[in-house]
XYZ file of C-alpha atoms in Angstrom:
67
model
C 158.019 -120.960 -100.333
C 157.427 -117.656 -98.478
C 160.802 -116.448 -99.107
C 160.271 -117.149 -102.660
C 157.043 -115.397 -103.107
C 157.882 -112.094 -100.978
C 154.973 -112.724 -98.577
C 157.171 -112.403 -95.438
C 155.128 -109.014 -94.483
C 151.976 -111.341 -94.065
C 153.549 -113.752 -91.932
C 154.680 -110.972 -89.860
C 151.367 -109.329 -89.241
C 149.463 -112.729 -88.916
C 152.347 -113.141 -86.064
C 152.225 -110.204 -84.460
C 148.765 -111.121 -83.068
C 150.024 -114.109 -81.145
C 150.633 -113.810 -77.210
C 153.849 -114.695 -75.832
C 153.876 -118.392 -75.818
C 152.577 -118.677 -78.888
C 155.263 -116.559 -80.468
C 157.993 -119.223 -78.502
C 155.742 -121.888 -80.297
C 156.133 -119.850 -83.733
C 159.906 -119.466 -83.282
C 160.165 -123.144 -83.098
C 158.023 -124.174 -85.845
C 160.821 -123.200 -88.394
C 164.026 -121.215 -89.889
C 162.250 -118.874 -91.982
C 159.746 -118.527 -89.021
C 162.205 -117.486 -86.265
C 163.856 -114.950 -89.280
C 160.741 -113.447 -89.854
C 160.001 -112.746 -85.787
C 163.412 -111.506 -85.480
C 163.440 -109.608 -88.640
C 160.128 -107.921 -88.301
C 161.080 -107.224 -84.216
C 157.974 -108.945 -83.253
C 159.367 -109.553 -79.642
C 159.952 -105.923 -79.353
C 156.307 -104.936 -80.692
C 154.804 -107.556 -78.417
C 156.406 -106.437 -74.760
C 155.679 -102.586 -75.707
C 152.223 -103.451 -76.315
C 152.893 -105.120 -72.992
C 154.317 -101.684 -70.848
C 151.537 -99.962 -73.045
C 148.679 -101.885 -71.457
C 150.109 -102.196 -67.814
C 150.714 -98.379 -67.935
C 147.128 -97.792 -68.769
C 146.133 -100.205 -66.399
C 148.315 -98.020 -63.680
C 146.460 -94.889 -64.461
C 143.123 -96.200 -64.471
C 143.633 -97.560 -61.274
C 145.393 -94.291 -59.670
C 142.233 -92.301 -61.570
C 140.103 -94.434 -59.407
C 142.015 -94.525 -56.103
C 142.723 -98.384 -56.342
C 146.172 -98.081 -56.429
């Protein structure tokens, strides 16, 4: 049904909000699912926003002197 109605873009964003476990969970759930993570690199947008935020964290805490 997505396929058919070109909404795969939706999906995508919806997904991309999802933490890691819960995009596993999403993988599972289907074919056209696990497509539409891989096609859409939603693995790859999910563990830069990951090196993004521990970077930050890292500066903040050398800004402060914690680390």
């Amino acid at each position: 049904l997505m396929q058919e109605s070109g909404v795969e873009h939706l999906a995508a964003e919806i997904l991309e909000y999802l933490d890691k476990r819960s995009l596993k969970c999403a993988e599972q759930v289907s074919q056209l699912w696990k497509n539409i993570i891989t096609q859409f690199k939603l693995w790859n947008k999910l563990l830069q926003k990951d090196v993004s935020s521990t970077k930050s964290l890292i500066l903040f805490l050398m800004k402060c002197s914690f680390y």
